Amino acid sequence: MDKRNYAIWLILLVVMATGMTRAESVNKSASEGLFWSTAKEEADLLRKADPEESPPLLNERDEYDGGFSSLDGMLQWAIGHSDPEKLKATAKDVQHLSPDELKKRQIEVKELMEKLKMPSDAQLMQIAIDDLNNQSLPVEDRHRALKELLILVEPIDNANDLHKLGGLSIIIRELDNTDPETRTTSAWILGKASQNNPVVQKQVLELGGLPKLMKMVKSSFVEEAIKAMYAVSALIGNNSDGQELFYAEAGDLILQELLSDSSADIRLRRKSVFLVAALVECQLETRSKAELPFFSNRLFLKSVVDLTASTDLDLQEKALVAIKNLLKLNTTEALVFRDFCGLDGALKRMRQQLQQLMADENWRDFAMDLDTLRREVELIFHGKLDKVTQVPT
Ligand SMILES: *[C@@H]1O[C@H](CO)[C@@H](O)[C@H](O)[C@H]1NC(C)=O
Ligand SMILES: *[C@@H]1O[C@H](CO)[C@@H](O)[C@H](O)[C@H]1NC(C)=O
Ligand SMILES: *[C@@H]1O[C@H](CO)[C@@H](O)[C@H](O)[C@H]1NC(C)=O
């Protein structure tokens, strides 16, 4: 039995000892067997952790904190990877135990755990990394190792350990793998590990991860492109070195292409415009630095304004935030927004659409919030416009 199997075995003892009512919430799609994982089960895991189910990219770490540091996290994991029927039966058995018997069981488990030593997260990461390095392992096992790392790097301490364990260079190497799924999960891991983490951001940048990820953003495999964009955002978010490199590698052009390509995947376009807003925000905060000409490029500005005509409300909202930030930049011109981008017309169209939406009870709150943002943009826009259209005295 390897360390992973010990871990799961121990967890199940705890499950029994605590009379796990949580068995009721067992993931319906979990497959048979009590072992750490199989490729099939990992597919469930991947779905569960999909960031698309939750709010925007720059906050993803908050959404998925946990990993295996806590026993509770391990329990959730074990339950998700166990046979629901067996768990239910066990839970029933345990309910018949008296408090004394239960207590005795718990003490036994505790002693066992101390004797056998639960593998640490670092050990689990090392196992996964070794698996990735083992070229004679079949591809399914390598996928599994990557997905384990995806979960393990969520706690910031684990993310910080990844490089020490030799994991970062290997995952960056896997970005060049011929297998799209391997590339996709590798990008995802890098994004998770570097999210709001300057230490890992620096390491990945130094190891040359960013240019590879930027290339992947243009992949024809949609999932690969999305995860790569997520990782790029995580890598350069609030990181000036990362942003410099991003611009040096023509990241601005990549963004502009995505924004103006209406056939591009909607999630990718949302992530792109969200990144634009974040980059401009950084620009506004670091006033000392020269503003980038890219942000005042009229074609670029128009491609952002045009997004307000999208049928996707989420994209509209993100576009509004980006426009708001762009308007605040010194280098953007109010007249370009008015005459070249048609911002006035765009904001009016949006108002009409939102008013219709407000009539629908299900949408009212959302529409009102979005309209507040829209009005804010209008105000900033007209303020900026007044400065240049005032008749000189
Ligand atoms: C690589 O994997 C094979 C097949 O599972 C295994 O027999 C071998 O021991 C592994 N090698 C290393 C260095 O772990
Ligand atoms: C951005 O980075 C700076 C230091 O590089 C840090 O002081 C600041 O808190 C960070 N801001 C956010 C929002 O993470
Ligand atoms: C914008 O321009 C004005 C005048 O040219 C200057 O005083 C101000 O510092 C600039 N603001 C920023 C954020 O660069």
PDB file of C-alpha atoms in Angstrom, residues 202-348:
ATOM      1  CA  LYS A 202       8.200  35.553  -9.708  1.00  0.00           C
ATOM      2  CA  GLN A 203       9.290  31.925  -9.918  1.00  0.00           C
ATOM      3  CA  VAL A 204       7.075  31.143 -12.890  1.00  0.00           C
ATOM      4  CA  LEU A 205       8.184  34.311 -14.679  1.00  0.00           C
ATOM      5  CA  GLU A 206      11.843  33.465 -14.120  1.00  0.00           C
ATOM      6  CA  LEU A 207      11.314  29.942 -15.393  1.00  0.00           C
ATOM      7  CA  GLY A 208       9.908  31.341 -18.634  1.00  0.00           C
ATOM      8  CA  GLY A 209       6.307  30.264 -18.125  1.00  0.00           C
ATOM      9  CA  LEU A 210       4.595  33.415 -19.376  1.00  0.00           C
ATOM     10  CA  PRO A 211       5.487  33.357 -23.106  1.00  0.00           C
ATOM     11  CA  LYS A 212       4.426  29.718 -23.323  1.00  0.00           C
ATOM     12  CA  LEU A 213       1.105  30.456 -21.670  1.00  0.00           C
ATOM     13  CA  MET A 214       0.550  33.433 -23.955  1.00  0.00           C
ATOM     14  CA  LYS A 215       1.025  31.219 -26.970  1.00  0.00           C
ATOM     15  CA  MET A 216      -1.501  28.779 -25.546  1.00  0.00           C
ATOM     16  CA  VAL A 217      -4.116  31.522 -25.279  1.00  0.00           C
ATOM     17  CA  LYS A 218      -4.366  31.265 -29.058  1.00  0.00           C
ATOM     18  CA  SER A 219      -4.876  27.510 -29.004  1.00  0.00           C
ATOM     19  CA  SER A 220      -7.692  26.047 -31.042  1.00  0.00           C
ATOM     20  CA  PHE A 221      -8.567  23.879 -28.059  1.00  0.00           C
ATOM     21  CA  VAL A 222     -10.993  26.131 -26.214  1.00  0.00           C
ATOM     22  CA  GLU A 223     -10.319  24.743 -22.735  1.00  0.00           C
ATOM     23  CA  GLU A 224      -6.610  25.119 -23.239  1.00  0.00           C
ATOM     24  CA  ALA A 225      -7.012  28.729 -24.338  1.00  0.00           C
ATOM     25  CA  ILE A 226      -9.261  29.517 -21.364  1.00  0.00           C
ATOM     26  CA  LYS A 227      -6.992  27.981 -18.763  1.00  0.00           C
ATOM     27  CA  ALA A 228      -3.986  29.651 -20.346  1.00  0.00           C
ATOM     28  CA  MET A 229      -5.735  33.023 -20.173  1.00  0.00           C
ATOM     29  CA  TYR A 230      -6.601  32.346 -16.568  1.00  0.00           C
ATOM     30  CA  ALA A 231      -2.959  31.575 -15.836  1.00  0.00           C
ATOM     31  CA  VAL A 232      -1.699  34.645 -17.698  1.00  0.00           C
ATOM     32  CA  SER A 233      -4.029  36.854 -15.654  1.00  0.00           C
ATOM     33  CA  ALA A 234      -2.944  35.211 -12.429  1.00  0.00           C
ATOM     34  CA  LEU A 235       0.697  35.617 -13.351  1.00  0.00           C
ATOM     35  CA  ILE A 236       0.607  39.312 -14.239  1.00  0.00           C
ATOM     36  CA  GLY A 237      -2.122  40.437 -11.837  1.00  0.00           C
ATOM     37  CA  ASN A 238      -0.643  43.185  -9.655  1.00  0.00           C
ATOM     38  CA  ASN A 239       2.816  42.197 -10.866  1.00  0.00           C
ATOM     39  CA  SER A 240       4.698  44.881 -12.753  1.00  0.00           C
ATOM     40  CA  ASP A 241       7.503  42.597 -13.965  1.00  0.00           C
ATOM     41  CA  GLY A 242       4.910  40.234 -15.340  1.00  0.00           C
ATOM     42  CA  GLN A 243       3.062  43.054 -17.046  1.00  0.00           C
ATOM     43  CA  GLU A 244       6.212  44.424 -18.643  1.00  0.00           C
ATOM     44  CA  LEU A 245       6.982  41.017 -20.066  1.00  0.00           C
ATOM     45  CA  PHE A 246       3.388  40.630 -21.186  1.00  0.00           C
ATOM     46  CA  TYR A 247       3.543  43.860 -23.197  1.00  0.00           C
ATOM     47  CA  ALA A 248       7.002  42.989 -24.518  1.00  0.00           C
ATOM     48  CA  GLU A 249       5.521  39.746 -25.860  1.00  0.00           C
ATOM     49  CA  ALA A 250       2.726  41.688 -27.583  1.00  0.00           C
ATOM     50  CA  GLY A 251       0.085  40.684 -25.076  1.00  0.00           C
ATOM     51  CA  ASP A 252      -1.845  43.824 -25.945  1.00  0.00           C
ATOM     52  CA  LEU A 253      -2.351  42.568 -29.490  1.00  0.00           C
ATOM     53  CA  ILE A 254      -3.533  39.201 -28.259  1.00  0.00           C
ATOM     54  CA  LEU A 255      -6.122  40.926 -26.097  1.00  0.00           C
ATOM     55  CA  GLN A 256      -7.271  43.192 -28.871  1.00  0.00           C
ATOM     56  CA  GLU A 257      -7.688  40.262 -31.234  1.00  0.00           C
ATOM     57  CA  LEU A 258      -9.762  38.363 -28.730  1.00  0.00           C
ATOM     58  CA  LEU A 259     -11.947  41.343 -27.918  1.00  0.00           C
ATOM     59  CA  SER A 260     -12.766  42.035 -31.527  1.00  0.00           C
ATOM     60  CA  ASP A 261     -13.285  38.410 -32.499  1.00  0.00           C
ATOM     61  CA  SER A 262     -16.977  37.779 -31.930  1.00  0.00           C
ATOM     62  CA  SER A 263     -16.515  34.117 -32.791  1.00  0.00           C
ATOM     63  CA  ALA A 264     -14.110  33.593 -29.907  1.00  0.00           C
ATOM     64  CA  ASP A 265     -15.411  31.632 -26.936  1.00  0.00           C
ATOM     65  CA  ILE A 266     -17.466  33.855 -24.645  1.00  0.00           C
ATOM     66  CA  ARG A 267     -15.594  32.777 -21.509  1.00  0.00           C
ATOM     67  CA  LEU A 268     -12.333  33.659 -23.168  1.00  0.00           C
ATOM     68  CA  ARG A 269     -13.671  37.080 -24.134  1.00  0.00           C
ATOM     69  CA  ARG A 270     -14.924  37.702 -20.609  1.00  0.00           C
ATOM     70  CA  LYS A 271     -11.541  36.813 -19.198  1.00  0.00           C
ATOM     71  CA  SER A 272      -9.846  39.052 -21.762  1.00  0.00           C
ATOM     72  CA  VAL A 273     -11.866  42.150 -20.982  1.00  0.00           C
ATOM     73  CA  PHE A 274     -11.552  41.453 -17.283  1.00  0.00           C
ATOM     74  CA  LEU A 275      -7.791  41.390 -17.712  1.00  0.00           C
ATOM     75  CA  VAL A 276      -7.929  44.688 -19.617  1.00  0.00           C
ATOM     76  CA  ALA A 277      -9.800  46.285 -16.718  1.00  0.00           C
ATOM     77  CA  ALA A 278      -7.274  44.907 -14.239  1.00  0.00           C
ATOM     78  CA  LEU A 279      -4.298  46.080 -16.282  1.00  0.00           C
ATOM     79  CA  VAL A 280      -5.702  49.592 -16.624  1.00  0.00           C
ATOM     80  CA  GLU A 281      -6.421  49.637 -12.917  1.00  0.00           C
ATOM     81  CA  CYS A 282      -2.766  48.819 -12.246  1.00  0.00           C
ATOM     82  CA  GLN A 283      -1.820  51.599 -14.622  1.00  0.00           C
ATOM     83  CA  LEU A 284      -3.993  54.039 -12.686  1.00  0.00           C
ATOM     84  CA  GLU A 285      -2.420  53.011  -9.405  1.00  0.00           C
ATOM     85  CA  THR A 286       1.209  53.300 -10.498  1.00  0.00           C
ATOM     86  CA  ARG A 287       1.037  56.872 -11.663  1.00  0.00           C
ATOM     87  CA  SER A 288       4.780  57.231 -11.894  1.00  0.00           C
ATOM     88  CA  LYS A 289       5.098  54.951 -14.885  1.00  0.00           C
ATOM     89  CA  ALA A 290       4.509  56.115 -18.414  1.00  0.00           C
ATOM     90  CA  GLU A 291       1.109  55.140 -19.678  1.00  0.00           C
ATOM     91  CA  LEU A 292       1.090  52.609 -22.450  1.00  0.00           C
ATOM     92  CA  PRO A 293       0.138  53.772 -25.933  1.00  0.00           C
ATOM     93  CA  PHE A 294      -1.858  50.603 -26.362  1.00  0.00           C
ATOM     94  CA  PHE A 295      -4.580  51.843 -24.037  1.00  0.00           C
ATOM     95  CA  SER A 296      -5.207  54.918 -26.140  1.00  0.00           C
ATOM     96  CA  ASN A 297      -5.272  53.051 -29.447  1.00  0.00           C
ATOM     97  CA  ARG A 298      -8.673  53.890 -30.935  1.00  0.00           C
ATOM     98  CA  LEU A 299      -9.260  50.500 -32.517  1.00  0.00           C
ATOM     99  CA  PHE A 300      -8.589  48.900 -29.195  1.00  0.00           C
ATOM    100  CA  LEU A 301     -10.932  51.305 -27.391  1.00  0.00           C
ATOM    101  CA  LYS A 302     -13.641  50.681 -29.942  1.00  0.00           C
ATOM    102  CA  SER A 303     -13.329  46.926 -29.530  1.00  0.00           C
ATOM    103  CA  VAL A 304     -13.973  47.362 -25.809  1.00  0.00           C
ATOM    104  CA  VAL A 305     -16.925  49.725 -26.317  1.00  0.00           C
ATOM    105  CA  ASP A 306     -18.421  47.367 -28.886  1.00  0.00           C
ATOM    106  CA  LEU A 307     -18.617  44.641 -26.259  1.00  0.00           C
ATOM    107  CA  THR A 308     -21.454  46.550 -24.587  1.00  0.00           C
ATOM    108  CA  ALA A 309     -23.623  45.427 -27.492  1.00  0.00           C
ATOM    109  CA  SER A 310     -23.064  41.780 -26.607  1.00  0.00           C
ATOM    110  CA  THR A 311     -26.060  39.683 -25.658  1.00  0.00           C
ATOM    111  CA  ASP A 312     -24.015  38.340 -22.756  1.00  0.00           C
ATOM    112  CA  LEU A 313     -24.721  40.484 -19.688  1.00  0.00           C
ATOM    113  CA  ASP A 314     -21.633  39.303 -17.877  1.00  0.00           C
ATOM    114  CA  LEU A 315     -19.492  40.431 -20.774  1.00  0.00           C
ATOM    115  CA  GLN A 316     -21.340  43.762 -20.846  1.00  0.00           C
ATOM    116  CA  GLU A 317     -20.659  44.298 -17.183  1.00  0.00           C
ATOM    117  CA  LYS A 318     -16.969  43.519 -17.507  1.00  0.00           C
ATOM    118  CA  ALA A 319     -16.753  45.799 -20.536  1.00  0.00           C
ATOM    119  CA  LEU A 320     -18.301  48.649 -18.532  1.00  0.00           C
ATOM    120  CA  VAL A 321     -15.717  48.242 -15.789  1.00  0.00           C
ATOM    121  CA  ALA A 322     -12.948  48.300 -18.392  1.00  0.00           C
ATOM    122  CA  ILE A 323     -14.412  51.426 -20.051  1.00  0.00           C
ATOM    123  CA  LYS A 324     -14.696  53.134 -16.685  1.00  0.00           C
ATOM    124  CA  ASN A 325     -11.006  52.521 -15.998  1.00  0.00           C
ATOM    125  CA  LEU A 326      -9.960  53.490 -19.511  1.00  0.00           C
ATOM    126  CA  LEU A 327     -11.857  56.787 -19.251  1.00  0.00           C
ATOM    127  CA  LYS A 328      -9.896  57.615 -16.123  1.00  0.00           C
ATOM    128  CA  LEU A 329      -6.578  57.344 -17.947  1.00  0.00           C
ATOM    129  CA  ASN A 330      -4.974  60.630 -18.874  1.00  0.00           C
ATOM    130  CA  THR A 331      -3.948  59.377 -22.264  1.00  0.00           C
ATOM    131  CA  THR A 332      -7.351  58.390 -23.555  1.00  0.00           C
ATOM    132  CA  GLU A 333      -9.284  61.098 -25.369  1.00  0.00           C
ATOM    133  CA  ALA A 334     -12.911  61.865 -24.681  1.00  0.00           C
ATOM    134  CA  LEU A 335     -13.501  62.793 -28.305  1.00  0.00           C
ATOM    135  CA  VAL A 336     -12.246  59.408 -29.463  1.00  0.00           C
ATOM    136  CA  PHE A 337     -14.731  57.719 -27.159  1.00  0.00           C
ATOM    137  CA  ARG A 338     -17.495  59.957 -28.498  1.00  0.00           C
ATOM    138  CA  ASP A 339     -16.739  60.153 -32.210  1.00  0.00           C
ATOM    139  CA  PHE A 340     -14.799  57.005 -33.017  1.00  0.00           C
ATOM    140  CA  CYS A 341     -16.188  54.534 -30.503  1.00  0.00           C
ATOM    141  CA  GLY A 342     -19.751  55.842 -30.321  1.00  0.00           C
ATOM    142  CA  LEU A 343     -19.813  55.565 -26.547  1.00  0.00           C
ATOM    143  CA  ASP A 344     -22.863  57.838 -26.156  1.00  0.00           C
ATOM    144  CA  GLY A 345     -24.985  55.642 -28.398  1.00  0.00           C
ATOM    145  CA  ALA A 346     -23.687  52.481 -26.732  1.00  0.00           C
ATOM    146  CA  LEU A 347     -24.619  53.738 -23.272  1.00  0.00           C
ATOM    147  CA  LYS A 348     -28.090  54.783 -24.452  1.00  0.00           C
TER     148      LYS A 348
END
